[in-house]
Amino acid sequence: AQRVTQPEKLLSVFKGAPVELKCNYSYSGSPELFWYVQYSRQRLQLLLRHISRESIKGFTADLNKGETSFHLKKPFAQEEDSAMYYCALSSNFGNEKLTFGTGTRLTIIP
Amino acid sequence: NAGVTQTPKFQVLKTGQSMTLQCAQDMNHEYMSWYRQDPGMGLRLIHYSVGAGITDQGEVPNGYNVSRSTTEDFPLRLLSAAPSQTSVYFCASSTTGGDTEAFFGQGTRLTVV
C-alpha cells in the first residue's frame, strides 16, 4: 500500500530563516510527487510537482528515491509562506487518486 | 474561470438525514474525486471517477454514494448522516497524466449533530 508521511504537524520558523518541510513516501513503483498548499481561507492548490523540477515562490523539492523522500525547502522564509502544506503522491497516470500526507502547518514568526 | 465549484459551503445535518453535496467543473476534466479532510488525518479519498458513467471507491467510501452522469458534475450523497461524517469535503478535478495538477473546490464544511 502506498503511504505519505509528514512527521511534523506544526512547524514555526522565523522570517528570513530557512524552511524544510519533510515528506517521506512508500510506494513500490515510480511515484509522481506533489506539494499542495492551503493558505488561510483559500482552496487547496498545487505548489510544485517533482517532474517539472521548478521553483515556485522560492520553494524547491527534490525527489530522493534512495531515501524515498520529497522534502520541501526554501532558503529564506517569508510571512506569506504561513499555510498548511500537504505532500501528495499519485501512483498512476492520472490524479484521480491522490494519497496525501497528514499535512504540516507552517507558521512564519515575524 | 469558475474552475471547481462546490455547494453548499456549510451544512448542518441531523443524524439520519440525507443530503447531496454538489460539485461541478467547467474545465472538461475527465477525472473527478471527493476527499474528506479531518484534523490530523490529512485528505482521504472517498470516491473517484475517470469519466462519465465510471466511478470507483477510494479509501473511505462507506456511507457515501456517487454518480457521474455528465463530465461536469460529480455529486456526493450521504444516505444516512452520522456524526463520524462531520468533516470538510473537497471535490477535485484533473485531466489525464500522472504529473498534471488537481484543481480543488473551496470545500464544504459539514456538521452532523
mmCIF file of C-alpha atoms in Angstrom:
data_model
loop_
_atom_site.group_PDB
_atom_site.id
_atom_site.type_symbol
_atom_site.label_atom_id
_atom_site.label_comp_id
_atom_site.label_asym_id
_atom_site.label_seq_id
_atom_site.Cartn_x
_atom_site.Cartn_y
_atom_site.Cartn_z
ATOM 1 C CA ALA A 1 0.000 0.000 0.000
ATOM 2 C CA GLN A 2 1.184 3.490 -0.709
ATOM 3 C CA ARG A 3 1.706 5.926 2.101
ATOM 4 C CA VAL A 4 2.874 9.502 2.570
ATOM 5 C CA THR A 5 4.334 10.583 5.896
ATOM 6 C CA GLN A 6 4.781 14.138 7.081
ATOM 7 C CA PRO A 7 6.322 13.850 10.537
ATOM 8 C CA GLU A 8 5.777 17.445 11.630
ATOM 9 C CA LYS A 9 2.226 18.605 12.324
ATOM 10 C CA LEU A 10 3.390 22.079 13.270
ATOM 11 C CA LEU A 11 6.494 23.998 12.277
ATOM 12 C CA SER A 12 7.403 27.532 13.323
ATOM 13 C CA VAL A 13 10.227 29.397 11.649
ATOM 14 C CA PHE A 14 11.460 32.954 11.963
ATOM 15 C CA LYS A 15 11.174 35.225 8.962
ATOM 16 C CA GLY A 16 14.349 35.043 6.905
ATOM 17 C CA ALA A 17 15.345 31.640 8.257
ATOM 18 C CA PRO A 18 15.496 28.504 6.078
ATOM 19 C CA VAL A 19 12.469 26.245 5.900
ATOM 20 C CA GLU A 20 12.350 22.499 5.395
ATOM 21 C CA LEU A 21 9.117 20.521 5.457
ATOM 22 C CA LYS A 22 9.711 16.798 5.487
ATOM 23 C CA CYS A 23 7.903 14.236 3.365
ATOM 24 C CA ASN A 24 8.611 10.528 3.065
ATOM 25 C CA TYR A 25 6.705 8.053 0.963
ATOM 26 C CA SER A 26 6.347 4.357 0.449
ATOM 27 C CA TYR A 27 5.419 3.047 -2.946
ATOM 28 C CA SER A 28 6.740 0.128 -4.920
ATOM 29 C CA GLY A 29 6.625 1.755 -8.362
ATOM 30 C CA SER A 30 7.662 5.131 -9.734
ATOM 31 C CA PRO A 31 5.590 7.750 -7.973
ATOM 32 C CA GLU A 32 4.567 11.197 -9.043
ATOM 33 C CA LEU A 33 5.011 13.533 -6.086
ATOM 34 C CA PHE A 34 3.496 16.909 -5.357
ATOM 35 C CA TRP A 35 3.315 19.614 -2.748
ATOM 36 C CA TYR A 36 -0.068 21.261 -2.279
ATOM 37 C CA VAL A 37 -0.621 24.349 -0.147
ATOM 38 C CA GLN A 38 -3.699 25.752 1.549
ATOM 39 C CA TYR A 39 -3.485 29.398 2.591
ATOM 40 C CA SER A 40 -5.950 30.768 5.098
ATOM 41 C CA ARG A 41 -9.475 30.909 3.630
ATOM 42 C CA GLN A 42 -8.272 29.698 0.241
ATOM 43 C CA ARG A 43 -8.693 26.429 -1.561
ATOM 44 C CA LEU A 44 -6.031 23.786 -1.802
ATOM 45 C CA GLN A 45 -3.699 24.500 -4.702
ATOM 46 C CA LEU A 46 -0.670 22.956 -6.301
ATOM 47 C CA LEU A 47 2.648 24.404 -5.194
ATOM 48 C CA LEU A 48 5.010 22.236 -7.176
ATOM 49 C CA ARG A 49 5.461 18.805 -8.710
ATOM 50 C CA HIS A 50 8.654 16.815 -8.812
ATOM 51 C CA ILE A 51 8.576 16.093 -12.514
ATOM 52 C CA SER A 52 8.762 19.754 -13.508
ATOM 53 C CA ARG A 53 11.793 20.467 -11.288
ATOM 54 C CA GLU A 54 10.703 24.068 -10.987
ATOM 55 C CA SER A 55 10.914 26.571 -8.167
ATOM 56 C CA ILE A 56 7.662 28.185 -7.128
ATOM 57 C CA LYS A 57 7.597 31.127 -4.694
ATOM 58 C CA GLY A 58 11.185 30.244 -3.813
ATOM 59 C CA PHE A 59 10.323 26.675 -2.832
ATOM 60 C CA THR A 60 12.069 23.639 -4.257
ATOM 61 C CA ALA A 61 11.719 19.926 -3.650
ATOM 62 C CA ASP A 62 13.971 17.134 -4.819
ATOM 63 C CA LEU A 63 12.821 13.567 -5.179
ATOM 64 C CA ASN A 64 15.291 11.241 -3.453
ATOM 65 C CA LYS A 65 14.366 7.723 -4.450
ATOM 66 C CA GLY A 66 17.058 6.179 -2.262
ATOM 67 C CA GLU A 67 15.656 7.802 0.856
ATOM 68 C CA THR A 68 12.078 7.834 -0.512
ATOM 69 C CA SER A 69 11.808 11.490 0.390
ATOM 70 C CA PHE A 70 10.472 14.652 -1.197
ATOM 71 C CA HIS A 71 11.290 17.393 1.275
ATOM 72 C CA LEU A 72 10.167 20.956 0.575
ATOM 73 C CA LYS A 73 12.762 23.676 1.089
ATOM 74 C CA LYS A 74 13.050 27.425 0.971
ATOM 75 C CA PRO A 75 16.219 29.314 1.887
ATOM 76 C CA PHE A 76 14.554 32.418 3.363
ATOM 77 C CA ALA A 77 11.075 32.205 4.851
ATOM 78 C CA GLN A 78 8.560 34.989 4.281
ATOM 79 C CA GLU A 79 5.473 35.796 6.326
ATOM 80 C CA GLU A 80 3.202 34.953 3.399
ATOM 81 C CA ASP A 81 4.505 31.385 3.485
ATOM 82 C CA SER A 82 2.383 30.679 6.559
ATOM 83 C CA ALA A 83 -0.060 27.981 5.449
ATOM 84 C CA MET A 84 -0.928 24.298 5.585
ATOM 85 C CA TYR A 85 1.300 22.176 3.358
ATOM 86 C CA TYR A 86 0.429 18.721 2.076
ATOM 87 C CA CYS A 87 2.711 16.281 0.365
ATOM 88 C CA ALA A 88 0.858 14.024 -2.077
ATOM 89 C CA LEU A 89 1.579 11.007 -4.220
ATOM 90 C CA SER A 90 -0.013 9.822 -7.431
ATOM 91 C CA SER A 91 0.680 6.271 -8.437
ATOM 92 C CA ASN A 92 -0.831 6.032 -11.839
ATOM 93 C CA PHE A 93 -1.304 8.018 -14.971
ATOM 94 C CA GLY A 94 -3.906 10.314 -13.547
ATOM 95 C CA ASN A 95 -4.593 12.372 -10.460
ATOM 96 C CA GLU A 96 -7.959 10.901 -9.596
ATOM 97 C CA LYS A 97 -6.382 9.015 -6.677
ATOM 98 C CA LEU A 98 -4.004 11.195 -4.742
ATOM 99 C CA THR A 99 -2.597 9.926 -1.461
ATOM 100 C CA PHE A 100 -1.980 12.786 0.929
ATOM 101 C CA GLY A 101 0.158 13.128 3.990
ATOM 102 C CA THR A 102 -1.371 14.468 7.175
ATOM 103 C CA GLY A 103 -0.062 17.949 6.492
ATOM 104 C CA THR A 104 2.284 20.407 8.192
ATOM 105 C CA ARG A 105 1.080 23.773 9.418
ATOM 106 C CA LEU A 106 3.887 26.236 8.820
ATOM 107 C CA THR A 107 3.923 29.462 10.801
ATOM 108 C CA ILE A 108 6.412 32.183 9.990
ATOM 109 C CA ILE A 109 7.286 34.316 13.000
ATOM 110 C CA PRO A 110 7.844 37.974 12.102
ATOM 111 C CA ASN B 1 -12.932 30.986 -14.864
ATOM 112 C CA ALA B 2 -15.071 29.207 -12.248
ATOM 113 C CA GLY B 3 -12.925 26.052 -12.070
ATOM 114 C CA VAL B 4 -14.359 23.631 -9.486
ATOM 115 C CA THR B 5 -17.482 24.798 -7.690
ATOM 116 C CA GLN B 6 -18.889 23.124 -4.602
ATOM 117 C CA THR B 7 -22.240 23.775 -2.966
ATOM 118 C CA PRO B 8 -23.150 24.329 -0.221
ATOM 119 C CA LYS B 9 -20.213 25.850 1.645
ATOM 120 C CA PHE B 10 -21.657 24.993 5.056
ATOM 121 C CA GLN B 11 -24.276 22.479 6.156
ATOM 122 C CA VAL B 12 -25.613 21.164 9.434
ATOM 123 C CA LEU B 13 -27.462 17.857 9.376
ATOM 124 C CA LYS B 14 -29.193 15.787 11.985
ATOM 125 C CA THR B 15 -28.180 12.172 12.388
ATOM 126 C CA GLY B 16 -30.050 10.040 9.884
ATOM 127 C CA GLN B 17 -30.747 12.813 7.400
ATOM 128 C CA SER B 18 -29.620 12.533 3.813
ATOM 129 C CA MET B 19 -28.152 15.156 1.565
ATOM 130 C CA THR B 20 -26.163 15.675 -1.605
ATOM 131 C CA LEU B 21 -23.001 17.720 -1.893
ATOM 132 C CA GLN B 22 -22.722 19.214 -5.326
ATOM 133 C CA CYS B 23 -19.556 19.532 -7.380
ATOM 134 C CA ALA B 24 -19.247 20.993 -10.851
ATOM 135 C CA GLN B 25 -16.238 21.763 -13.010
ATOM 136 C CA ASP B 26 -16.051 23.708 -16.254
ATOM 137 C CA MET B 27 -12.607 22.627 -17.436
ATOM 138 C CA ASN B 28 -13.757 19.492 -19.290
ATOM 139 C CA HIS B 29 -11.648 17.338 -16.997
ATOM 140 C CA GLU B 30 -12.037 13.581 -17.221
ATOM 141 C CA TYR B 31 -11.113 12.860 -13.629
ATOM 142 C CA MET B 32 -13.072 13.943 -10.568
ATOM 143 C CA SER B 33 -12.650 12.955 -6.936
ATOM 144 C CA TRP B 34 -14.090 13.518 -3.484
ATOM 145 C CA TYR B 35 -11.914 13.815 -0.379
ATOM 146 C CA ARG B 36 -12.642 14.429 3.248
ATOM 147 C CA GLN B 37 -10.289 16.434 5.424
ATOM 148 C CA ASP B 38 -10.106 15.668 9.124
ATOM 149 C CA PRO B 39 -7.723 17.131 11.733
ATOM 150 C CA GLY B 40 -4.539 15.128 11.964
ATOM 151 C CA MET B 41 -5.524 12.849 9.092
ATOM 152 C CA GLY B 42 -4.959 14.922 6.000
ATOM 153 C CA LEU B 43 -7.184 14.347 2.985
ATOM 154 C CA ARG B 44 -8.603 10.904 2.374
ATOM 155 C CA LEU B 45 -10.144 9.751 -0.874
ATOM 156 C CA ILE B 46 -13.836 8.830 -0.711
ATOM 157 C CA HIS B 47 -14.818 8.125 -4.328
ATOM 158 C CA TYR B 48 -13.449 8.981 -7.716
ATOM 159 C CA SER B 49 -14.392 8.911 -11.371
ATOM 160 C CA VAL B 50 -12.291 8.627 -14.511
ATOM 161 C CA GLY B 51 -15.105 9.678 -16.816
ATOM 162 C CA ALA B 52 -18.835 9.951 -17.259
ATOM 163 C CA GLY B 53 -20.559 6.750 -16.210
ATOM 164 C CA ILE B 54 -17.497 5.391 -14.371
ATOM 165 C CA THR B 55 -17.000 5.607 -10.619
ATOM 166 C CA ASP B 56 -14.977 3.688 -8.068
ATOM 167 C CA GLN B 57 -14.328 3.603 -4.341
ATOM 168 C CA GLY B 58 -11.466 5.271 -2.585
ATOM 169 C CA GLU B 59 -10.045 4.748 0.863
ATOM 170 C CA VAL B 60 -13.139 5.686 2.919
ATOM 171 C CA PRO B 61 -16.277 5.052 0.801
ATOM 172 C CA ASN B 62 -18.671 3.716 3.451
ATOM 173 C CA GLY B 63 -21.760 5.856 3.921
ATOM 174 C CA TYR B 64 -21.326 7.716 0.641
ATOM 175 C CA ASN B 65 -22.619 7.243 -2.889
ATOM 176 C CA VAL B 66 -21.603 8.959 -6.103
ATOM 177 C CA SER B 67 -22.666 9.066 -9.718
ATOM 178 C CA ARG B 68 -21.200 10.683 -12.838
ATOM 179 C CA SER B 69 -23.867 11.214 -15.435
ATOM 180 C CA THR B 70 -22.034 14.104 -17.100
ATOM 181 C CA THR B 71 -18.424 15.183 -17.421
ATOM 182 C CA GLU B 72 -19.133 18.362 -15.487
ATOM 183 C CA ASP B 73 -20.914 17.082 -12.377
ATOM 184 C CA PHE B 74 -19.929 14.666 -9.619
ATOM 185 C CA PRO B 75 -22.357 14.793 -6.674
ATOM 186 C CA LEU B 76 -21.643 13.070 -3.375
ATOM 187 C CA ARG B 77 -24.613 11.635 -1.489
ATOM 188 C CA LEU B 78 -24.803 10.923 2.206
ATOM 189 C CA LEU B 79 -27.588 8.397 2.589
ATOM 190 C CA SER B 80 -27.982 8.496 6.377
ATOM 191 C CA ALA B 81 -25.706 11.023 8.007
ATOM 192 C CA ALA B 82 -23.698 10.045 11.081
ATOM 193 C CA PRO B 83 -21.621 12.216 13.441
ATOM 194 C CA SER B 84 -18.494 10.455 12.129
ATOM 195 C CA GLN B 85 -19.168 12.142 8.791
ATOM 196 C CA THR B 86 -18.585 15.573 10.287
ATOM 197 C CA SER B 87 -15.732 16.844 8.161
ATOM 198 C CA VAL B 88 -14.663 19.222 5.432
ATOM 199 C CA TYR B 89 -15.300 17.779 1.997
ATOM 200 C CA PHE B 90 -13.289 18.686 -1.081
ATOM 201 C CA CYS B 91 -14.031 17.936 -4.682
ATOM 202 C CA ALA B 92 -11.180 17.885 -7.184
ATOM 203 C CA SER B 93 -10.821 17.516 -10.920
ATOM 204 C CA SER B 94 -7.896 16.867 -13.215
ATOM 205 C CA THR B 95 -7.065 15.804 -16.715
ATOM 206 C CA THR B 96 -5.169 12.680 -17.690
ATOM 207 C CA GLY B 97 -1.497 12.311 -16.851
ATOM 208 C CA GLY B 98 0.070 11.458 -13.508
ATOM 209 C CA ASP B 99 2.001 14.702 -13.390
ATOM 210 C CA THR B 100 -0.913 17.011 -14.019
ATOM 211 C CA GLU B 101 -2.420 19.353 -11.483
ATOM 212 C CA ALA B 102 -5.543 18.548 -9.491
ATOM 213 C CA PHE B 103 -7.869 21.528 -9.068
ATOM 214 C CA PHE B 104 -9.854 21.710 -5.852
ATOM 215 C CA GLY B 105 -13.124 23.285 -4.898
ATOM 216 C CA GLN B 106 -13.369 25.597 -1.915
ATOM 217 C CA GLY B 107 -14.750 22.862 0.306
ATOM 218 C CA THR B 108 -17.987 22.069 2.129
ATOM 219 C CA ARG B 109 -17.935 22.108 5.921
ATOM 220 C CA LEU B 110 -20.446 19.538 7.124
ATOM 221 C CA THR B 111 -21.523 19.082 10.721
ATOM 222 C CA VAL B 112 -23.713 16.150 11.731
ATOM 223 C CA VAL B 113 -25.367 16.522 15.115
#
